[in-house]
Structures are given as structure tokens and as C-alpha cells.
């Protein structure tokens, strides 16, 4: 069985299997089982979902780390939002990224879906001249693999 070791600083937030965890001190944790988790800059607060691409990301995030009762509605919302975005965009590249993101989410690889959705968010920010979402006080590297 493989494990994933994460080092987190005081105040860092992590969501594991739908449960938010804030670290009161610097710590090193080891995930020894498959878990649905995000941490640091990967987590979008509800008020951050204020553009079409960010709403897609938030819906996919809910499908990934939401509670059992939230995951299917999150995926349904992502399907609807992706269809609307694909209809509105003129970019074939963005359409392809959104299709890949939805395919990953429906294949229960929401972590990959979120990575692709983050690229769509960056594209949207550039096209619309929007400032990027605020970055937490500390950058956290994405782990090499997720469960």
C-alpha cells in the first residue's frame, strides 16, 4: 500500500472526505488509505465561484470532496455549467478541455477534472482581464497522486 506524506503549516486548511480540517500547528501527516482531499490553494470558497469557469470548478470540487449527499448534485451542476460554457465559448481548445474535465469527473477522477478546470479558469481570467483568485498566504505544492 502506498502512502502520501503532506507537510502543512499552522493555519493551513485541508478537506478530507468532506471534512474540513484546519491545522493549529505545523504538522506532517501521512495518508495511508485512499481519500478524497484538497488543501491550500486547491480549495475554493463558495464566494470565489463568481465567474462561469469558477462555478464549474466549485461544482467539480463539491463532486469531489463534498459529503455523500452533495457529490451527485455537484456533478449534475458541473454537467449543466460545462454545457452552458461550451455553448457560449468560441474556443475549440476550451471546449476540448471542458469535455476532458467532464469525462474525468464522470470517470470518478475529479482531481484530474479540477486540474483541467483550473486551466480553464486561468484562460477565462486572461480573456476577460480578471485578476486571479487570491492565493493563500502560502503556496502548497500539489501532491503527486490522489486516491
JSON list of C-alpha atoms in Angstrom, two decimals:
[
{"chain": "A", "resi": 1, "resn": "UNK", "atom": "CA", "xyz": [0.00, 0.00, 0.00]},
{"chain": "A", "resi": 2, "resn": "UNK", "atom": "CA", "xyz": [1.38, 3.40, -0.90]},
{"chain": "A", "resi": 3, "resn": "UNK", "atom": "CA", "xyz": [1.18, 6.40, 1.38]},
{"chain": "A", "resi": 4, "resn": "UNK", "atom": "CA", "xyz": [1.26, 10.13, 0.79]},
{"chain": "A", "resi": 5, "resn": "UNK", "atom": "CA", "xyz": [3.06, 12.40, 3.24]},
{"chain": "A", "resi": 6, "resn": "UNK", "atom": "CA", "xyz": [1.98, 16.04, 3.44]},
{"chain": "A", "resi": 7, "resn": "UNK", "atom": "CA", "xyz": [3.59, 18.85, 5.39]},
{"chain": "A", "resi": 8, "resn": "UNK", "atom": "CA", "xyz": [1.18, 21.56, 6.48]},
{"chain": "A", "resi": 9, "resn": "UNK", "atom": "CA", "xyz": [1.75, 24.81, 8.33]},
{"chain": "A", "resi": 10, "resn": "UNK", "atom": "CA", "xyz": [-0.20, 26.37, 11.14]},
{"chain": "A", "resi": 11, "resn": "UNK", "atom": "CA", "xyz": [-3.47, 27.74, 9.80]},
{"chain": "A", "resi": 12, "resn": "UNK", "atom": "CA", "xyz": [-3.50, 25.61, 6.62]},
{"chain": "A", "resi": 13, "resn": "UNK", "atom": "CA", "xyz": [-6.85, 24.17, 5.63]},
{"chain": "A", "resi": 14, "resn": "UNK", "atom": "CA", "xyz": [-7.41, 20.70, 4.25]},
{"chain": "A", "resi": 15, "resn": "UNK", "atom": "CA", "xyz": [-10.64, 18.90, 3.36]},
{"chain": "A", "resi": 16, "resn": "UNK", "atom": "CA", "xyz": [-10.55, 15.11, 3.64]},
{"chain": "A", "resi": 17, "resn": "UNK", "atom": "CA", "xyz": [-13.59, 13.08, 2.61]},
{"chain": "A", "resi": 18, "resn": "UNK", "atom": "CA", "xyz": [-15.80, 16.14, 3.06]},
{"chain": "A", "resi": 19, "resn": "UNK", "atom": "CA", "xyz": [-14.49, 17.15, 6.49]},
{"chain": "A", "resi": 20, "resn": "UNK", "atom": "CA", "xyz": [-12.64, 20.49, 6.75]},
{"chain": "A", "resi": 21, "resn": "UNK", "atom": "CA", "xyz": [-9.52, 20.37, 8.92]},
{"chain": "A", "resi": 22, "resn": "UNK", "atom": "CA", "xyz": [-7.57, 23.46, 9.99]},
{"chain": "A", "resi": 23, "resn": "UNK", "atom": "CA", "xyz": [-4.10, 22.81, 11.37]},
{"chain": "A", "resi": 24, "resn": "UNK", "atom": "CA", "xyz": [-3.35, 24.55, 14.66]},
{"chain": "A", "resi": 25, "resn": "UNK", "atom": "CA", "xyz": [0.36, 23.98, 14.34]},
{"chain": "A", "resi": 26, "resn": "UNK", "atom": "CA", "xyz": [2.88, 22.86, 11.77]},
{"chain": "A", "resi": 27, "resn": "UNK", "atom": "CA", "xyz": [2.44, 19.18, 11.17]},
{"chain": "A", "resi": 28, "resn": "UNK", "atom": "CA", "xyz": [3.33, 16.33, 8.91]},
{"chain": "A", "resi": 29, "resn": "UNK", "atom": "CA", "xyz": [0.61, 13.83, 8.14]},
{"chain": "A", "resi": 30, "resn": "UNK", "atom": "CA", "xyz": [0.57, 10.56, 6.29]},
{"chain": "A", "resi": 31, "resn": "UNK", "atom": "CA", "xyz": [-2.46, 9.42, 4.33]},
{"chain": "A", "resi": 32, "resn": "UNK", "atom": "CA", "xyz": [-2.26, 5.64, 4.31]},
{"chain": "A", "resi": 33, "resn": "UNK", "atom": "CA", "xyz": [-5.57, 4.97, 2.55]},
{"chain": "A", "resi": 34, "resn": "UNK", "atom": "CA", "xyz": [-7.45, 6.26, -0.47]},
{"chain": "A", "resi": 35, "resn": "UNK", "atom": "CA", "xyz": [-9.07, 9.59, 0.38]},
{"chain": "A", "resi": 36, "resn": "UNK", "atom": "CA", "xyz": [-10.74, 12.46, -1.42]},
{"chain": "A", "resi": 37, "resn": "UNK", "atom": "CA", "xyz": [-8.84, 15.56, -0.37]},
{"chain": "A", "resi": 38, "resn": "UNK", "atom": "CA", "xyz": [-7.81, 19.05, -1.36]},
{"chain": "A", "resi": 39, "resn": "UNK", "atom": "CA", "xyz": [-5.74, 21.58, 0.52]},
{"chain": "A", "resi": 40, "resn": "UNK", "atom": "CA", "xyz": [-4.43, 25.11, 0.35]},
{"chain": "A", "resi": 41, "resn": "UNK", "atom": "CA", "xyz": [-4.90, 26.88, -2.96]},
{"chain": "A", "resi": 42, "resn": "UNK", "atom": "CA", "xyz": [-6.85, 23.94, -4.36]},
{"chain": "A", "resi": 43, "resn": "UNK", "atom": "CA", "xyz": [-9.86, 24.76, -2.17]},
{"chain": "A", "resi": 44, "resn": "UNK", "atom": "CA", "xyz": [-12.27, 27.39, -3.50]},
{"chain": "A", "resi": 45, "resn": "UNK", "atom": "CA", "xyz": [-14.59, 29.13, -1.05]},
{"chain": "A", "resi": 46, "resn": "UNK", "atom": "CA", "xyz": [-18.22, 29.49, -2.22]},
{"chain": "A", "resi": 47, "resn": "UNK", "atom": "CA", "xyz": [-17.81, 33.25, -2.69]},
{"chain": "A", "resi": 48, "resn": "UNK", "atom": "CA", "xyz": [-14.93, 32.61, -5.10]},
{"chain": "A", "resi": 49, "resn": "UNK", "atom": "CA", "xyz": [-17.31, 30.95, -7.59]},
{"chain": "A", "resi": 50, "resn": "UNK", "atom": "CA", "xyz": [-18.14, 34.28, -9.23]},
{"chain": "A", "resi": 51, "resn": "UNK", "atom": "CA", "xyz": [-17.43, 33.57, -12.92]},
{"chain": "A", "resi": 52, "resn": "UNK", "atom": "CA", "xyz": [-18.60, 30.77, -15.24]},
{"chain": "A", "resi": 53, "resn": "UNK", "atom": "CA", "xyz": [-15.30, 28.85, -15.09]},
{"chain": "A", "resi": 54, "resn": "UNK", "atom": "CA", "xyz": [-15.02, 29.31, -11.33]},
{"chain": "A", "resi": 55, "resn": "UNK", "atom": "CA", "xyz": [-18.57, 27.99, -10.87]},
{"chain": "A", "resi": 56, "resn": "UNK", "atom": "CA", "xyz": [-17.55, 24.90, -12.86]},
{"chain": "A", "resi": 57, "resn": "UNK", "atom": "CA", "xyz": [-14.52, 24.43, -10.61]},
{"chain": "A", "resi": 58, "resn": "UNK", "atom": "CA", "xyz": [-16.64, 24.83, -7.47]},
{"chain": "A", "resi": 59, "resn": "UNK", "atom": "CA", "xyz": [-19.22, 22.30, -8.74]},
{"chain": "A", "resi": 60, "resn": "UNK", "atom": "CA", "xyz": [-16.44, 19.80, -9.53]},
{"chain": "A", "resi": 61, "resn": "UNK", "atom": "CA", "xyz": [-14.88, 20.48, -6.13]},
{"chain": "A", "resi": 62, "resn": "UNK", "atom": "CA", "xyz": [-18.24, 19.67, -4.50]},
{"chain": "A", "resi": 63, "resn": "UNK", "atom": "CA", "xyz": [-18.48, 16.47, -6.55]},
{"chain": "A", "resi": 64, "resn": "UNK", "atom": "CA", "xyz": [-15.01, 15.52, -5.33]},
{"chain": "A", "resi": 65, "resn": "UNK", "atom": "CA", "xyz": [-14.83, 16.48, -1.66]},
{"chain": "A", "resi": 66, "resn": "UNK", "atom": "CA", "xyz": [-18.44, 17.13, -0.76]},
{"chain": "A", "resi": 67, "resn": "UNK", "atom": "CA", "xyz": [-20.35, 14.87, 1.60]},
{"chain": "A", "resi": 68, "resn": "UNK", "atom": "CA", "xyz": [-22.09, 11.83, 0.16]},
{"chain": "A", "resi": 69, "resn": "UNK", "atom": "CA", "xyz": [-25.33, 13.78, -0.29]},
{"chain": "A", "resi": 70, "resn": "UNK", "atom": "CA", "xyz": [-23.52, 16.65, -2.08]},
{"chain": "A", "resi": 71, "resn": "UNK", "atom": "CA", "xyz": [-21.43, 14.74, -4.59]},
{"chain": "A", "resi": 72, "resn": "UNK", "atom": "CA", "xyz": [-24.07, 13.74, -7.16]},
{"chain": "A", "resi": 73, "resn": "UNK", "atom": "CA", "xyz": [-25.76, 17.19, -7.16]},
{"chain": "A", "resi": 74, "resn": "UNK", "atom": "CA", "xyz": [-22.27, 18.72, -7.56]},
{"chain": "A", "resi": 75, "resn": "UNK", "atom": "CA", "xyz": [-21.60, 16.55, -10.61]},
{"chain": "A", "resi": 76, "resn": "UNK", "atom": "CA", "xyz": [-25.04, 17.36, -12.06]},
{"chain": "A", "resi": 77, "resn": "UNK", "atom": "CA", "xyz": [-24.34, 21.06, -11.59]},
{"chain": "A", "resi": 78, "resn": "UNK", "atom": "CA", "xyz": [-20.94, 20.65, -13.26]},
{"chain": "A", "resi": 79, "resn": "UNK", "atom": "CA", "xyz": [-22.55, 18.92, -16.25]},
{"chain": "A", "resi": 80, "resn": "UNK", "atom": "CA", "xyz": [-25.02, 21.79, -16.68]},
{"chain": "A", "resi": 81, "resn": "UNK", "atom": "CA", "xyz": [-22.41, 24.54, -16.21]},
{"chain": "A", "resi": 82, "resn": "UNK", "atom": "CA", "xyz": [-19.95, 22.86, -18.60]},
{"chain": "A", "resi": 83, "resn": "UNK", "atom": "CA", "xyz": [-22.66, 22.50, -21.27]},
{"chain": "A", "resi": 84, "resn": "UNK", "atom": "CA", "xyz": [-23.53, 26.20, -20.92]},
{"chain": "A", "resi": 85, "resn": "UNK", "atom": "CA", "xyz": [-19.87, 27.26, -21.08]},
{"chain": "A", "resi": 86, "resn": "UNK", "atom": "CA", "xyz": [-19.18, 25.04, -24.10]},
{"chain": "A", "resi": 87, "resn": "UNK", "atom": "CA", "xyz": [-22.15, 26.58, -25.90]},
{"chain": "A", "resi": 88, "resn": "UNK", "atom": "CA", "xyz": [-21.01, 30.13, -25.12]},
{"chain": "A", "resi": 89, "resn": "UNK", "atom": "CA", "xyz": [-17.28, 29.86, -25.85]},
{"chain": "A", "resi": 90, "resn": "UNK", "atom": "CA", "xyz": [-15.74, 30.29, -29.27]},
{"chain": "A", "resi": 91, "resn": "UNK", "atom": "CA", "xyz": [-12.53, 28.49, -28.29]},
{"chain": "A", "resi": 92, "resn": "UNK", "atom": "CA", "xyz": [-12.18, 24.91, -29.53]},
{"chain": "A", "resi": 93, "resn": "UNK", "atom": "CA", "xyz": [-9.33, 24.43, -27.04]},
{"chain": "A", "resi": 94, "resn": "UNK", "atom": "CA", "xyz": [-11.55, 25.41, -24.10]},
{"chain": "A", "resi": 95, "resn": "UNK", "atom": "CA", "xyz": [-14.33, 23.14, -25.38]},
{"chain": "A", "resi": 96, "resn": "UNK", "atom": "CA", "xyz": [-11.88, 20.24, -25.55]},
{"chain": "A", "resi": 97, "resn": "UNK", "atom": "CA", "xyz": [-10.56, 20.96, -22.03]},
{"chain": "A", "resi": 98, "resn": "UNK", "atom": "CA", "xyz": [-14.11, 21.11, -20.66]},
{"chain": "A", "resi": 99, "resn": "UNK", "atom": "CA", "xyz": [-15.04, 17.85, -22.36]},
{"chain": "A", "resi": 100, "resn": "UNK", "atom": "CA", "xyz": [-11.93, 16.18, -20.86]},
{"chain": "A", "resi": 101, "resn": "UNK", "atom": "CA", "xyz": [-12.74, 17.63, -17.45]},
{"chain": "A", "resi": 102, "resn": "UNK", "atom": "CA", "xyz": [-16.29, 16.30, -17.52]},
{"chain": "A", "resi": 103, "resn": "UNK", "atom": "CA", "xyz": [-15.11, 12.92, -18.79]},
{"chain": "A", "resi": 104, "resn": "UNK", "atom": "CA", "xyz": [-12.63, 12.70, -15.90]},
{"chain": "A", "resi": 105, "resn": "UNK", "atom": "CA", "xyz": [-15.29, 13.69, -13.34]},
{"chain": "A", "resi": 106, "resn": "UNK", "atom": "CA", "xyz": [-17.75, 11.13, -14.68]},
{"chain": "A", "resi": 107, "resn": "UNK", "atom": "CA", "xyz": [-14.97, 8.53, -14.52]},
{"chain": "A", "resi": 108, "resn": "UNK", "atom": "CA", "xyz": [-14.55, 9.34, -10.79]},
{"chain": "A", "resi": 109, "resn": "UNK", "atom": "CA", "xyz": [-11.27, 11.18, -11.36]},
{"chain": "A", "resi": 110, "resn": "UNK", "atom": "CA", "xyz": [-12.44, 14.53, -10.03]},
{"chain": "A", "resi": 111, "resn": "UNK", "atom": "CA", "xyz": [-8.92, 15.52, -9.04]},
{"chain": "A", "resi": 112, "resn": "UNK", "atom": "CA", "xyz": [-7.90, 15.47, -12.73]},
{"chain": "A", "resi": 113, "resn": "UNK", "atom": "CA", "xyz": [-11.17, 17.23, -13.61]},
{"chain": "A", "resi": 114, "resn": "UNK", "atom": "CA", "xyz": [-10.25, 20.01, -11.16]},
{"chain": "A", "resi": 115, "resn": "UNK", "atom": "CA", "xyz": [-6.75, 20.37, -12.61]},
{"chain": "A", "resi": 116, "resn": "UNK", "atom": "CA", "xyz": [-8.21, 20.85, -16.08]},
{"chain": "A", "resi": 117, "resn": "UNK", "atom": "CA", "xyz": [-10.90, 23.22, -14.78]},
{"chain": "A", "resi": 118, "resn": "UNK", "atom": "CA", "xyz": [-8.18, 25.34, -13.15]},
{"chain": "A", "resi": 119, "resn": "UNK", "atom": "CA", "xyz": [-6.59, 25.76, -16.61]},
{"chain": "A", "resi": 120, "resn": "UNK", "atom": "CA", "xyz": [-9.96, 26.92, -17.97]},
{"chain": "A", "resi": 121, "resn": "UNK", "atom": "CA", "xyz": [-10.18, 29.41, -15.08]},
{"chain": "A", "resi": 122, "resn": "UNK", "atom": "CA", "xyz": [-6.75, 30.83, -15.97]},
{"chain": "A", "resi": 123, "resn": "UNK", "atom": "CA", "xyz": [-7.82, 31.13, -19.62]},
{"chain": "A", "resi": 124, "resn": "UNK", "atom": "CA", "xyz": [-11.02, 32.92, -18.58]},
{"chain": "A", "resi": 125, "resn": "UNK", "atom": "CA", "xyz": [-9.04, 35.32, -16.38]},
{"chain": "A", "resi": 126, "resn": "UNK", "atom": "CA", "xyz": [-6.72, 36.18, -19.28]},
{"chain": "A", "resi": 127, "resn": "UNK", "atom": "CA", "xyz": [-9.51, 36.63, -21.84]},
{"chain": "A", "resi": 128, "resn": "UNK", "atom": "CA", "xyz": [-11.71, 38.72, -19.55]},
{"chain": "A", "resi": 129, "resn": "UNK", "atom": "CA", "xyz": [-8.84, 40.62, -17.90]},
{"chain": "A", "resi": 130, "resn": "UNK", "atom": "CA", "xyz": [-9.84, 39.40, -14.44]},
{"chain": "A", "resi": 131, "resn": "UNK", "atom": "CA", "xyz": [-7.49, 39.24, -11.50]},
{"chain": "A", "resi": 132, "resn": "UNK", "atom": "CA", "xyz": [-6.72, 35.68, -10.43]},
{"chain": "A", "resi": 133, "resn": "UNK", "atom": "CA", "xyz": [-8.33, 34.32, -7.31]},
{"chain": "A", "resi": 134, "resn": "UNK", "atom": "CA", "xyz": [-6.46, 35.37, -4.19]},
{"chain": "A", "resi": 135, "resn": "UNK", "atom": "CA", "xyz": [-3.70, 32.93, -3.33]},
{"chain": "A", "resi": 136, "resn": "UNK", "atom": "CA", "xyz": [-3.50, 31.77, 0.27]},
{"chain": "A", "resi": 137, "resn": "UNK", "atom": "CA", "xyz": [-0.68, 33.12, 2.40]},
{"chain": "A", "resi": 138, "resn": "UNK", "atom": "CA", "xyz": [1.46, 30.17, 1.39]},
{"chain": "A", "resi": 139, "resn": "UNK", "atom": "CA", "xyz": [1.73, 28.21, -1.83]},
{"chain": "A", "resi": 140, "resn": "UNK", "atom": "CA", "xyz": [1.28, 24.47, -1.32]},
{"chain": "A", "resi": 141, "resn": "UNK", "atom": "CA", "xyz": [2.55, 22.11, -3.97]},
{"chain": "A", "resi": 142, "resn": "UNK", "atom": "CA", "xyz": [0.03, 19.69, -5.37]},
{"chain": "A", "resi": 143, "resn": "UNK", "atom": "CA", "xyz": [0.69, 16.11, -4.27]},
{"chain": "A", "resi": 144, "resn": "UNK", "atom": "CA", "xyz": [2.00, 13.70, -6.86]},
{"chain": "A", "resi": 145, "resn": "UNK", "atom": "CA", "xyz": [-1.01, 11.41, -6.63]},
{"chain": "A", "resi": 146, "resn": "UNK", "atom": "CA", "xyz": [-4.50, 11.35, -5.21]},
{"chain": "A", "resi": 147, "resn": "UNK", "atom": "CA", "xyz": [-6.74, 8.48, -4.25]}
]
